[in-house]
Coordinates of C-alpha atoms and ligand atoms in Angstrom, one line a residue:
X3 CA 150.4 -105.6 -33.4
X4 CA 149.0 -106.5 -29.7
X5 CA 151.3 -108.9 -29.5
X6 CA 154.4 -107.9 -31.1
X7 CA 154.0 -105.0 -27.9
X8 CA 154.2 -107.3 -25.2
X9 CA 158.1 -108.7 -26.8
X10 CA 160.3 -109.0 -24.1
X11 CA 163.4 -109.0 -26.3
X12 CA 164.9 -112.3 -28.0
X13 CA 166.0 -115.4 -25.8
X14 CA 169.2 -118.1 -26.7
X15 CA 168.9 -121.6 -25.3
X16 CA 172.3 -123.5 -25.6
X17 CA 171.9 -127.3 -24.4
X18 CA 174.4 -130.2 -23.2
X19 CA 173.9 -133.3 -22.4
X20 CA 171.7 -136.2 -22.7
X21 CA 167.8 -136.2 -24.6
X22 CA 166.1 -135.7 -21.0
X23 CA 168.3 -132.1 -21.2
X24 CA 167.0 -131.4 -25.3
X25 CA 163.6 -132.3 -23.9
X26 CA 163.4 -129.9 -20.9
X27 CA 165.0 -127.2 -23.5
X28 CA 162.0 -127.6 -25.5
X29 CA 160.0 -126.3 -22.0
X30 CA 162.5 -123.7 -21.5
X31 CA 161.3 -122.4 -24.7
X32 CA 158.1 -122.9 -24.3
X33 CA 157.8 -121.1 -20.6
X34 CA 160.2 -118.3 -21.8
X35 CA 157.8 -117.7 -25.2
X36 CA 155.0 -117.7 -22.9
X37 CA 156.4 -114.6 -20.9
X38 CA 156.9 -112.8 -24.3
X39 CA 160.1 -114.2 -25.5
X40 CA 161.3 -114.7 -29.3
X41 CA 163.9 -117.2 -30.3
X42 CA 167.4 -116.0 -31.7
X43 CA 169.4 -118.5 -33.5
X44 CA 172.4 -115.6 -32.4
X45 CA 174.2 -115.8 -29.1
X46 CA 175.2 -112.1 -29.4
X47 CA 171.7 -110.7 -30.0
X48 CA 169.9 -112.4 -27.3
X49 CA 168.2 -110.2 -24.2
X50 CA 168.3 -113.9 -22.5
X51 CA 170.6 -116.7 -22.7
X52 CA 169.7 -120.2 -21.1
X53 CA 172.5 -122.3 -20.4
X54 CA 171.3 -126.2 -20.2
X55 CA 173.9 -127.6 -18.5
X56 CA 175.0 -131.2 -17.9
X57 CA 177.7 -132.7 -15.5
X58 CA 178.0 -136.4 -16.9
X59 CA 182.2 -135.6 -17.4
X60 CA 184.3 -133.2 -16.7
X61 CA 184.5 -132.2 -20.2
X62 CA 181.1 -131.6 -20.5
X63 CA 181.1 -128.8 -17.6
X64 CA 184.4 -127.3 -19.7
X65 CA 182.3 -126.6 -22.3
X66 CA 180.0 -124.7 -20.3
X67 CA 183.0 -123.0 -18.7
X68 CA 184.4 -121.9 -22.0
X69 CA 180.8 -120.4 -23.4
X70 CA 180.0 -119.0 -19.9
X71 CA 183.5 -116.9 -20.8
X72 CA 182.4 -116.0 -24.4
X73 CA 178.5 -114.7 -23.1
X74 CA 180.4 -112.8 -20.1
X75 CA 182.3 -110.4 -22.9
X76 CA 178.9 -110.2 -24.9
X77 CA 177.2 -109.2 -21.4
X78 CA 180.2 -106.2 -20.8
X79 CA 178.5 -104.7 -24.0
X80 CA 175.0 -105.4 -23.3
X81 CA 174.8 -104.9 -19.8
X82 CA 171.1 -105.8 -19.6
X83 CA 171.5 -109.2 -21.0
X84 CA 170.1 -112.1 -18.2
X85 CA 172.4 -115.1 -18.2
X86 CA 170.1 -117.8 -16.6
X87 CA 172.0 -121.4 -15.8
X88 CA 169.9 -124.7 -15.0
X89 CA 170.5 -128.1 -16.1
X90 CA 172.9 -130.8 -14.3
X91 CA 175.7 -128.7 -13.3
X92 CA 173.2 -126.2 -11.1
X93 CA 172.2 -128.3 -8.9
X94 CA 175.8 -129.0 -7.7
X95 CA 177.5 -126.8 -4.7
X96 CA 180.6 -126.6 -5.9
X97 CA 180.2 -125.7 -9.4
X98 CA 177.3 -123.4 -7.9
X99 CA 180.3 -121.3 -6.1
X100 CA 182.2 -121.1 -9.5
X101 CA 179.4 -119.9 -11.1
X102 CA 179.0 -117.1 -8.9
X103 CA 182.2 -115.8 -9.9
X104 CA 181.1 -116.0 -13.5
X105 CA 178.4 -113.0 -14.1
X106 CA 175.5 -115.4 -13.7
X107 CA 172.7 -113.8 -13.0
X108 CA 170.2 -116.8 -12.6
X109 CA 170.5 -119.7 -11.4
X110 CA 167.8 -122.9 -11.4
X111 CA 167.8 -126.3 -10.8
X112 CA 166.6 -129.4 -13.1
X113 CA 163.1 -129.7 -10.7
X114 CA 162.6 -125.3 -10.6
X115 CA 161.7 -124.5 -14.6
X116 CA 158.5 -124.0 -13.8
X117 CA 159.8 -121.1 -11.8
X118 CA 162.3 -119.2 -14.1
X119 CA 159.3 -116.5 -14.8
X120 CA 159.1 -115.5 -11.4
X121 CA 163.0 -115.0 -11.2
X122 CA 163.3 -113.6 -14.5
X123 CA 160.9 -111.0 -13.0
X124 CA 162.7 -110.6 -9.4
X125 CA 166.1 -110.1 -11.0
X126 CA 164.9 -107.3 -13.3
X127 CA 163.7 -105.7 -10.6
X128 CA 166.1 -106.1 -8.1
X129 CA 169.6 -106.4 -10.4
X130 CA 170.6 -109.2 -7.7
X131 CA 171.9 -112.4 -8.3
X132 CA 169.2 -115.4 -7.6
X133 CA 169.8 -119.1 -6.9
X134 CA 166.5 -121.5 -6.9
X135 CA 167.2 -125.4 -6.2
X136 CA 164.7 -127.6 -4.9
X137 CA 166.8 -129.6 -2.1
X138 CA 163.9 -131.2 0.0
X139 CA 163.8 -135.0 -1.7
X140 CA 161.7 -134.6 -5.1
X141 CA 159.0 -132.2 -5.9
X142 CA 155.9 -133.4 -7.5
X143 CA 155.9 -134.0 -11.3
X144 CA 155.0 -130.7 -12.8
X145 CA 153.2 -132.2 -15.7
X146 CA 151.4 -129.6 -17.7
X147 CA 154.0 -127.0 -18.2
X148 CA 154.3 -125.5 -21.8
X149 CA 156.6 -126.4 -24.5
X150 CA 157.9 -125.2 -27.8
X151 CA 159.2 -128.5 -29.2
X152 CA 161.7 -128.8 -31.9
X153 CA 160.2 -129.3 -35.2
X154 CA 160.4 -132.6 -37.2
X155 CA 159.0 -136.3 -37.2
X156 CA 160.5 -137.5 -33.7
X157 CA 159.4 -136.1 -30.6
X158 CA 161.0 -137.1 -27.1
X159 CA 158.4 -137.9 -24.7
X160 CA 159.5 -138.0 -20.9
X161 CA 158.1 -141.2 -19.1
X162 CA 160.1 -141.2 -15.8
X163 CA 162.6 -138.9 -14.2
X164 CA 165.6 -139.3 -11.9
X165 CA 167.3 -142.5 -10.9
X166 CA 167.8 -145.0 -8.2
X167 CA 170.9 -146.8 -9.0
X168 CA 173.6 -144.7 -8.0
X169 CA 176.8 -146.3 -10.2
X170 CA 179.1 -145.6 -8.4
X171 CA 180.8 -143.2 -10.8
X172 CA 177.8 -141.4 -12.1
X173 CA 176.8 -137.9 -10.8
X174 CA 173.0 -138.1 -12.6
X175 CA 171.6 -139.4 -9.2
X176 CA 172.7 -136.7 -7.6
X177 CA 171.4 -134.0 -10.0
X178 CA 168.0 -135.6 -11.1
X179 CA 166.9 -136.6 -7.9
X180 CA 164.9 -140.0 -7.2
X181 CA 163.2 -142.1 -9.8
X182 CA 159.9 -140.9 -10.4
X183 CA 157.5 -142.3 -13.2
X184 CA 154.8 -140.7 -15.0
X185 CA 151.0 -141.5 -14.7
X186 CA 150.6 -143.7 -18.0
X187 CA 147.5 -141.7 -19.0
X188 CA 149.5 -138.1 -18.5
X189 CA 152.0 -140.1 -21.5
X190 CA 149.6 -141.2 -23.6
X191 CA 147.3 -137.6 -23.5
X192 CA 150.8 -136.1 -24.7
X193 CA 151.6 -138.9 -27.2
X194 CA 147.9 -138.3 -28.9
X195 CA 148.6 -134.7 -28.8
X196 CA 152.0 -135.1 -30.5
X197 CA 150.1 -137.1 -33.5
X198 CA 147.8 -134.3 -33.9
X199 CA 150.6 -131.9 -34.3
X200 CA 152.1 -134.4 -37.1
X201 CA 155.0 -136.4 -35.1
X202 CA 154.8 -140.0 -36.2
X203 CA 158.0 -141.2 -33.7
X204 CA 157.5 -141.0 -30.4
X205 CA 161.3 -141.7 -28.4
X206 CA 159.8 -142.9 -24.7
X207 CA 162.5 -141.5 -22.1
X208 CA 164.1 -142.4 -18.8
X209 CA 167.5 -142.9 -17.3
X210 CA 166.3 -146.8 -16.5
X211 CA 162.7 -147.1 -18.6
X212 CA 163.4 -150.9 -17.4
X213 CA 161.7 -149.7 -14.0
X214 CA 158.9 -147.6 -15.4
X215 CA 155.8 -147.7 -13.1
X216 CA 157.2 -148.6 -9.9
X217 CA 155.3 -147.0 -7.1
X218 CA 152.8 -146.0 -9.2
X219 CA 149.2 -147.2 -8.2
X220 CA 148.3 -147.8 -11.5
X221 CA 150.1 -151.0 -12.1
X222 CA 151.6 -150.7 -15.3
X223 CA 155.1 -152.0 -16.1
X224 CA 157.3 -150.8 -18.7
X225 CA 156.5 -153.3 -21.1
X226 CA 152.4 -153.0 -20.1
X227 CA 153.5 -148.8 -21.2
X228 CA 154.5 -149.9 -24.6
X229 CA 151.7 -152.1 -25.3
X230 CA 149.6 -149.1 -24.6
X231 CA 151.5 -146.5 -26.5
X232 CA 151.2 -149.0 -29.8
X233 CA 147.6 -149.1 -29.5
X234 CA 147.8 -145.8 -29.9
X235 CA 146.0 -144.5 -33.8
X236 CA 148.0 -143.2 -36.0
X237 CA 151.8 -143.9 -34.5
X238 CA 153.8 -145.3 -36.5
X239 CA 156.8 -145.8 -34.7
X240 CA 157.8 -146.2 -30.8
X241 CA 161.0 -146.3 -29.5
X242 CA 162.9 -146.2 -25.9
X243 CA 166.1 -145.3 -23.9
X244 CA 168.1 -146.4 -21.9
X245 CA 167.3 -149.8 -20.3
X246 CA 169.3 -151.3 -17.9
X247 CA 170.7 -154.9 -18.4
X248 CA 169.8 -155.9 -14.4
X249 CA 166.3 -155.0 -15.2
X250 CA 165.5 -156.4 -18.8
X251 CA 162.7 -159.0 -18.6
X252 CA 161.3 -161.8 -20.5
X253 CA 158.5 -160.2 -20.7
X254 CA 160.2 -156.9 -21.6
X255 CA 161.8 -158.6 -24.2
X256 CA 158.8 -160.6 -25.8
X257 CA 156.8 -157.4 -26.0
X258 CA 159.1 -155.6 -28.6
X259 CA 159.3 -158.7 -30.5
X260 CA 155.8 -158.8 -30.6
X261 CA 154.9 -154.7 -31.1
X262 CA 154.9 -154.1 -35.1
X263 CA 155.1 -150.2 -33.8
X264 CA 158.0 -150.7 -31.3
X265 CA 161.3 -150.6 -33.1
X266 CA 164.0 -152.9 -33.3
X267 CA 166.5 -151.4 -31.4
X268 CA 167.3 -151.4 -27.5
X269 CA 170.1 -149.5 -26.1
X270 CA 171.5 -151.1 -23.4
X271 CA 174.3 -150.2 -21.2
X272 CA 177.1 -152.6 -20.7
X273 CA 179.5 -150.0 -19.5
X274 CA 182.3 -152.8 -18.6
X275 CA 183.2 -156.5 -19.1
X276 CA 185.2 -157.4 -16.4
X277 CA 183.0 -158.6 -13.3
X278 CA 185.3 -157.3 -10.9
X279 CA 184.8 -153.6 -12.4
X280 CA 180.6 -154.3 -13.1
X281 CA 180.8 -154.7 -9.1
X282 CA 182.8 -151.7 -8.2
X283 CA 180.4 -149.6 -10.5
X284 CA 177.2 -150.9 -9.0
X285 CA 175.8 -151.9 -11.9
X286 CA 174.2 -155.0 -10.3
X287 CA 175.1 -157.6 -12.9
X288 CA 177.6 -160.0 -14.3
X289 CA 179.5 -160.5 -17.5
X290 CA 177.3 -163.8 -18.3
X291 CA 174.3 -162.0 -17.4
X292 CA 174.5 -159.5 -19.9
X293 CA 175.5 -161.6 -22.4
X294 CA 172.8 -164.3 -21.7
X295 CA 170.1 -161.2 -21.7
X296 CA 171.8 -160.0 -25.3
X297 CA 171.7 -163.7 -26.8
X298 CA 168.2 -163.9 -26.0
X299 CA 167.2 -159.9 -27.8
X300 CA 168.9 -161.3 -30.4
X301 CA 167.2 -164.7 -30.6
X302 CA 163.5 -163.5 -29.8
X303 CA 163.9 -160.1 -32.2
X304 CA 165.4 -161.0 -35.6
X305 CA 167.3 -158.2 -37.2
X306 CA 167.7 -156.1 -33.7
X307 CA 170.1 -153.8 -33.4
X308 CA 172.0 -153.0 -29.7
X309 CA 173.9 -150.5 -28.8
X310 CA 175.5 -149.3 -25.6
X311 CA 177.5 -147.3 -23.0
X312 CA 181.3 -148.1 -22.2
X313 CA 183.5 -146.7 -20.2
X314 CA 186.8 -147.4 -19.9
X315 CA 189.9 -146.5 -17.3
X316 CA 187.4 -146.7 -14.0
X317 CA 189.9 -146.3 -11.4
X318 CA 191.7 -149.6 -10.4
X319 CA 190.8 -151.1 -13.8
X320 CA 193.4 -153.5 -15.0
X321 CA 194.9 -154.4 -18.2
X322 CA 193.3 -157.9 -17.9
X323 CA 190.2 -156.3 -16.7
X324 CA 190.6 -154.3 -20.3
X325 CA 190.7 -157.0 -22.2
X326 CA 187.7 -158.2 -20.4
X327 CA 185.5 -155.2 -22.0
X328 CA 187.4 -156.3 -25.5
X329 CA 185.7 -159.6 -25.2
X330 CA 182.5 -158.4 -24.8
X331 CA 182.7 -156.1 -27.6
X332 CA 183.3 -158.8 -29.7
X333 CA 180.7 -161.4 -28.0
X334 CA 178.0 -159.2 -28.4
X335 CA 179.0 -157.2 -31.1
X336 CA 177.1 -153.8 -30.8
X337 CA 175.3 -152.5 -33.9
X338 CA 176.8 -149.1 -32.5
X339 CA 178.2 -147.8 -29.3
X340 CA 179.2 -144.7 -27.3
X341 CA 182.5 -144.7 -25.3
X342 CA 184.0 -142.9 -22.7
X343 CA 186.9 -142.0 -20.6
X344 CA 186.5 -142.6 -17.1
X345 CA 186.0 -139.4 -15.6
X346 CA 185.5 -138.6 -11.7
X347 CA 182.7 -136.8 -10.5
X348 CA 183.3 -135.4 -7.4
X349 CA 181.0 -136.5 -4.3
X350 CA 180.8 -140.2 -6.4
X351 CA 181.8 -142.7 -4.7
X352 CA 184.3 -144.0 -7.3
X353 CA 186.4 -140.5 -6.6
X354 CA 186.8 -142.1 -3.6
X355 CA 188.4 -145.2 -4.8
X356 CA 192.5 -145.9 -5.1
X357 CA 194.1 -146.5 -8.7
X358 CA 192.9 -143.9 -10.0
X359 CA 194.6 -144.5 -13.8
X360 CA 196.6 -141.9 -15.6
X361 CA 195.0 -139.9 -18.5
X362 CA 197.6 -141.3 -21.3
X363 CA 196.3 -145.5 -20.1
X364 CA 192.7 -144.1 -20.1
X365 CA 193.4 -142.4 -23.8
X366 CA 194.9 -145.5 -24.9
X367 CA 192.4 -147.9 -24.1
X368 CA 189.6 -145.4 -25.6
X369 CA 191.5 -145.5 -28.8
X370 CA 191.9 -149.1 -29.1
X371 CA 188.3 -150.1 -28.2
X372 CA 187.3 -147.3 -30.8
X373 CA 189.3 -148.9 -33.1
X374 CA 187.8 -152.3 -32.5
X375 CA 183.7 -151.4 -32.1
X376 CA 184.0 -149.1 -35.3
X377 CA 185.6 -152.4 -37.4
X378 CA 182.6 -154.4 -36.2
X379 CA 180.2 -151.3 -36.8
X380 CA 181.4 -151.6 -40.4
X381 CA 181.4 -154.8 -41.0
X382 CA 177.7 -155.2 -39.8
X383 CA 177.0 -152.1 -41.8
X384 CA 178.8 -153.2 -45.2
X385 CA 176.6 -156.6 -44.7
X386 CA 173.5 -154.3 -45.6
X387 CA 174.4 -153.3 -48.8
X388 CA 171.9 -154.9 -51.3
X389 CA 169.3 -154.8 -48.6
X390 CA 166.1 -153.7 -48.4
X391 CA 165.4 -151.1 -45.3
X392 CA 162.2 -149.3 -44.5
X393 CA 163.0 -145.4 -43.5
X394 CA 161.4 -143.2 -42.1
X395 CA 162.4 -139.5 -43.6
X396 CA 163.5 -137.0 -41.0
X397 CA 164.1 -133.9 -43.7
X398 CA 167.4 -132.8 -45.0
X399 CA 170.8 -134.4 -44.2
X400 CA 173.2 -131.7 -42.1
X401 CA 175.9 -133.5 -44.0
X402 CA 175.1 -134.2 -47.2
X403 CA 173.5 -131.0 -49.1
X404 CA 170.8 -131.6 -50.8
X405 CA 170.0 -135.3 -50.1
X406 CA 167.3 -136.6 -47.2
X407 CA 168.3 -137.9 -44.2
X408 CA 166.3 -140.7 -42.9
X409 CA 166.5 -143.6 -39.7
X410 CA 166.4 -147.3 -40.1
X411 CA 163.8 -148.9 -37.6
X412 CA 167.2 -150.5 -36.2
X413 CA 168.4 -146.5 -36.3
X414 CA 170.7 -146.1 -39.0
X415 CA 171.1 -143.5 -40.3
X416 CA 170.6 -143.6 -44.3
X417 CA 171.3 -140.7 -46.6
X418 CA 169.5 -140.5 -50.3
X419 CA 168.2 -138.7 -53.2
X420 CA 164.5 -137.5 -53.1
X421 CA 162.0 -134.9 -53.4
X422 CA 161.3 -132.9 -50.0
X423 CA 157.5 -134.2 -50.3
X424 CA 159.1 -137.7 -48.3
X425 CA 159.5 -135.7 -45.1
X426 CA 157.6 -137.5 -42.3
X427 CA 156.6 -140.8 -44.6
X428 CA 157.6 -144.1 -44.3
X429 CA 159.5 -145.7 -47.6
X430 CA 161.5 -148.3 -48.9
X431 CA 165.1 -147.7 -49.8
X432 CA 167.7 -150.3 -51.0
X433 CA 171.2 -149.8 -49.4
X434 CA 174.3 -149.2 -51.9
X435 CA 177.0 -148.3 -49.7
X436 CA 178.0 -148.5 -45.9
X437 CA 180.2 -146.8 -43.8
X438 CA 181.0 -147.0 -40.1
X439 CA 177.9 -144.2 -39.0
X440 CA 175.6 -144.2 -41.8
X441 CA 173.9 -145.8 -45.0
X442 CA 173.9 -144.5 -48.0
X443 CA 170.5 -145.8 -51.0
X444 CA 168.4 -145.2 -53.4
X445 CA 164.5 -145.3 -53.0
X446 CA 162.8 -148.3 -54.5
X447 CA 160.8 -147.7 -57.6
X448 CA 157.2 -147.3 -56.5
X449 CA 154.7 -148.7 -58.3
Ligands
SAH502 N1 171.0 -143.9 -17.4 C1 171.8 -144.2 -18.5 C2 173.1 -143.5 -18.6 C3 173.1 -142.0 -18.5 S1 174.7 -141.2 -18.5 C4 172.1 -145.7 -18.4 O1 172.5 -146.2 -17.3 O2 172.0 -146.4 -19.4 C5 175.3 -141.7 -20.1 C6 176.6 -142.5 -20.1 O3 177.6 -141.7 -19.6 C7 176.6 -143.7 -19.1 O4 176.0 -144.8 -19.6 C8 178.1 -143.9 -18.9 O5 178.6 -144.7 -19.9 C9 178.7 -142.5 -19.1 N2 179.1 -141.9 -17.8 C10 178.4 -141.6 -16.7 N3 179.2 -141.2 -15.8 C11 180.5 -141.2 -16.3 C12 181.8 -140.8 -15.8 N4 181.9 -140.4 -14.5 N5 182.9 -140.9 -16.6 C13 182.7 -141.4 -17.9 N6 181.5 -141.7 -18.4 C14 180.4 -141.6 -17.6
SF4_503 FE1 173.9 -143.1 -13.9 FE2 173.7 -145.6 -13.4 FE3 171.6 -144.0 -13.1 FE4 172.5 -144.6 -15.6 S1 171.6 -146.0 -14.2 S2 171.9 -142.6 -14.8 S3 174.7 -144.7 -15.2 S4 173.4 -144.0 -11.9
F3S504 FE1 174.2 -134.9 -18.4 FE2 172.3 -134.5 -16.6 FE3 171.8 -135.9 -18.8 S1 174.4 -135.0 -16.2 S2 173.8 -136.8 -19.3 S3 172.3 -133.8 -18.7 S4 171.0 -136.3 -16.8

């Protein structure tokens, strides 16, 4: 009864964007629940709605526009509903001076969630429209701040934040601020934790995990980081995102292969195969060097799987250039792969660049590498059937009804038939059909 009284009224948190966003949703929720909050899974009855925004593309920040719209007309009828906006997108002027126009009543940046409480709690009282983003270099980590994590077997686990690299089309360096790593024993406190609560996958996070540790006086490297976290009791499985191809090491390398907990998968970003482009983009590699690192995952970790990030249409790119990131796709032959449409981020310094290519040449070369990395997906996929895979169970497939939904240590996706008593274990499943996103089997008679 106690605490039923001190209810606040009901809270929404809608989230874009990458994992780091989900992850700092899950804090939202926890800080929001600690000042009395109660989750609604509906917009239109929430006292509080959290937009977690992310500017990666333009048409991620649409999307945000478009719901912003929708919550304004629910706020005409609710008048005392708080529209809070953080994320990517908050920390950038000029979308800060379209948001103003938009009935926001909050708005925080990606290093201030520690301090929504106190705005929550100043905008009540004073009805006036706050902004709160931390602009003087990088705060501190804020490292004990509370979360309500989403439920399951797989838990995100931030080890760094920020990044240094500044590509030259990307607007994450910009909105995250400068890399800054974790103290290893902060991660591994919140790993054991995790296990307590039941998680057996931990996903280790960063925008470039490759450079984990530096500047930290610990002296621990990201591959040092994952030797730890598998010494870890009781965690069964590790795995990582994103490396970077500049900074993937031997050493890196030889320590997955030789972790039993750290899964066969890396997802690294090739993003173009033309040298010309990598150098405009700032990636800080070559054509040959990403293909020499690949060869070697491949030849050091049997079975791996790799998948990356493309983007095609970066302004100037040609034709040739084109059939450059073609090549690749077939040289390495990703296991899976997301692809994009260039899109320019103001205050990048790609927007800056000439030959900026019309939408119908970028839309055309999306479809056709599409059409080419999801033949490949398939055929590596349809050469699984009759296999063997160990899975393990993540709980009921969104897709199919009625059927478990469970990840490859490779991370497919495989669908079967089984009793809801699997969720969270580790089985065997023989694979009977393949298509280009998932795997469909049967579980192996146990004996
Ligand atoms: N830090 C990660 C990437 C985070 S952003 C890494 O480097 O691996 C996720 C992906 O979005 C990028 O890898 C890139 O492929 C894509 N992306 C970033 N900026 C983009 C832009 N301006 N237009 C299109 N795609 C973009
Ligand atoms: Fe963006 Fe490059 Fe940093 Fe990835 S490494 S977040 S693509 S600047
Ligand atoms: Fe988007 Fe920010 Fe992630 S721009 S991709 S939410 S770091």
């Amino acid at each position: 009864m106690e605490a039923r009284s001190e209810t606040r009224g009901s809270y929404h948190i809608l989230t874009y964007g990458c994992q780091m966003n989900v992850r700092d949703s899950e804090i939202l929720a926890g800080i929001v629940e600690g000042m009395g909050y109660i989750m609604t899974p509906h917009l239109d009855e929430a006292d509080l709605i959290i937009f977690n925004t992310c500017s990666v593309r333009h048409s991620a920040e649409n999307k945000v526009y478009g719901k912003l719209g929708e919550v304004a007309r629910l706020k005409r009828k609710n008048p005392d509903m708080i529209i809070a906006v953080g994320g990517c997108m908050a920390q950038l002027e000029n979308v800060r001076k379209r948001l103003k126009k938009q009935q926001v009543d909050i708005v925080f940046g990606t290093q201030n969630l520690d301090e929504l409480p106190q705005l929550i709690a100043e905008h009540q009282q004073s009805g006036r429209n706050l902004v709160k983003i931390y602009e003087e270099g990088d705060r501190e980590i804020a490292d004990n701040l509370p979360s309500s994590r989403n439920k399951g077997v797989s838990a995100f686990v931030n080890i760094m934040y920020g990044c240094n690299n500044f590509c030259s089309y990307c607007i994450v360096p910009y909105t995250r601020g400068r890399e800054r790593s974790r103290q290893p024993d902060h991660i591994m406190a919140e790993i054991r934790d995790l296990l307590r609560q039941g998680y057996k996958e931990v996903t280790l996070l960063g925008q470039n995990v490759n450079s984990y540790g530096k500047g930290l006086e610990a002296g621990v490297d990201f591959a040092d980081l994952l030797s730890m976290v598998s010494r870890i009791d009781g965690i069964e499985r590790i795995r990582f995102t994103t490396s970077h191809p500049r900074d993937m090491s031997d050493k890196l390398i030889d320590t997955i292969a030789q972790e039993p907990k750290v899964c066969e998968h890396i997802h690294v970003a090739m993003q173009a195969g033309s040298n010309r482009i990598l150098q405009l983009m700032n990636r800080g590699y070559t054509r040959e060097h990403y293909l020499e690192r690949t060869q070697r995952i491949r030849e050091k970790i049997p079975g791996v799987a790799i998948s990356t990030d493309i983007i095609v249409g970066f302004p100037g790119e040609s034709e040739e250039d084109f059939q450059d990131t073609l090549d690749m796709v077939r040289k390495v032959r990703f296991d899976s792969a997301f692809t994009f449409m260039y899109s320019v981020r103001s205050g990048t310094k790609a927007a800056s660049l000439d030959h900026h290519l019309p939408l119908e040449v970028r839309r055309q070369r999306l479809l056709t590498l599409n059409e080419l990395q999801y033949s490949i997906a398939l055929e590596i996929n349809q050469s699984l059937v009759g296999s063997t895979q160990e899975v393990l169970v993540e709980g009921w497939s969104k897709t199919d009804k009625g059927k478990l939904s469970s990840r490859t240590r490779t991370n497919r996706i495989v669908i079967f038939s089984g009793p809801e008593t699997l969720i969270g274990k580790i089985i065997n499943v023989k694979i009977k059909e393949a298509t280009t996103f998932s795997l469909f089997g049967e579980i192996m008679q146990v004996d």
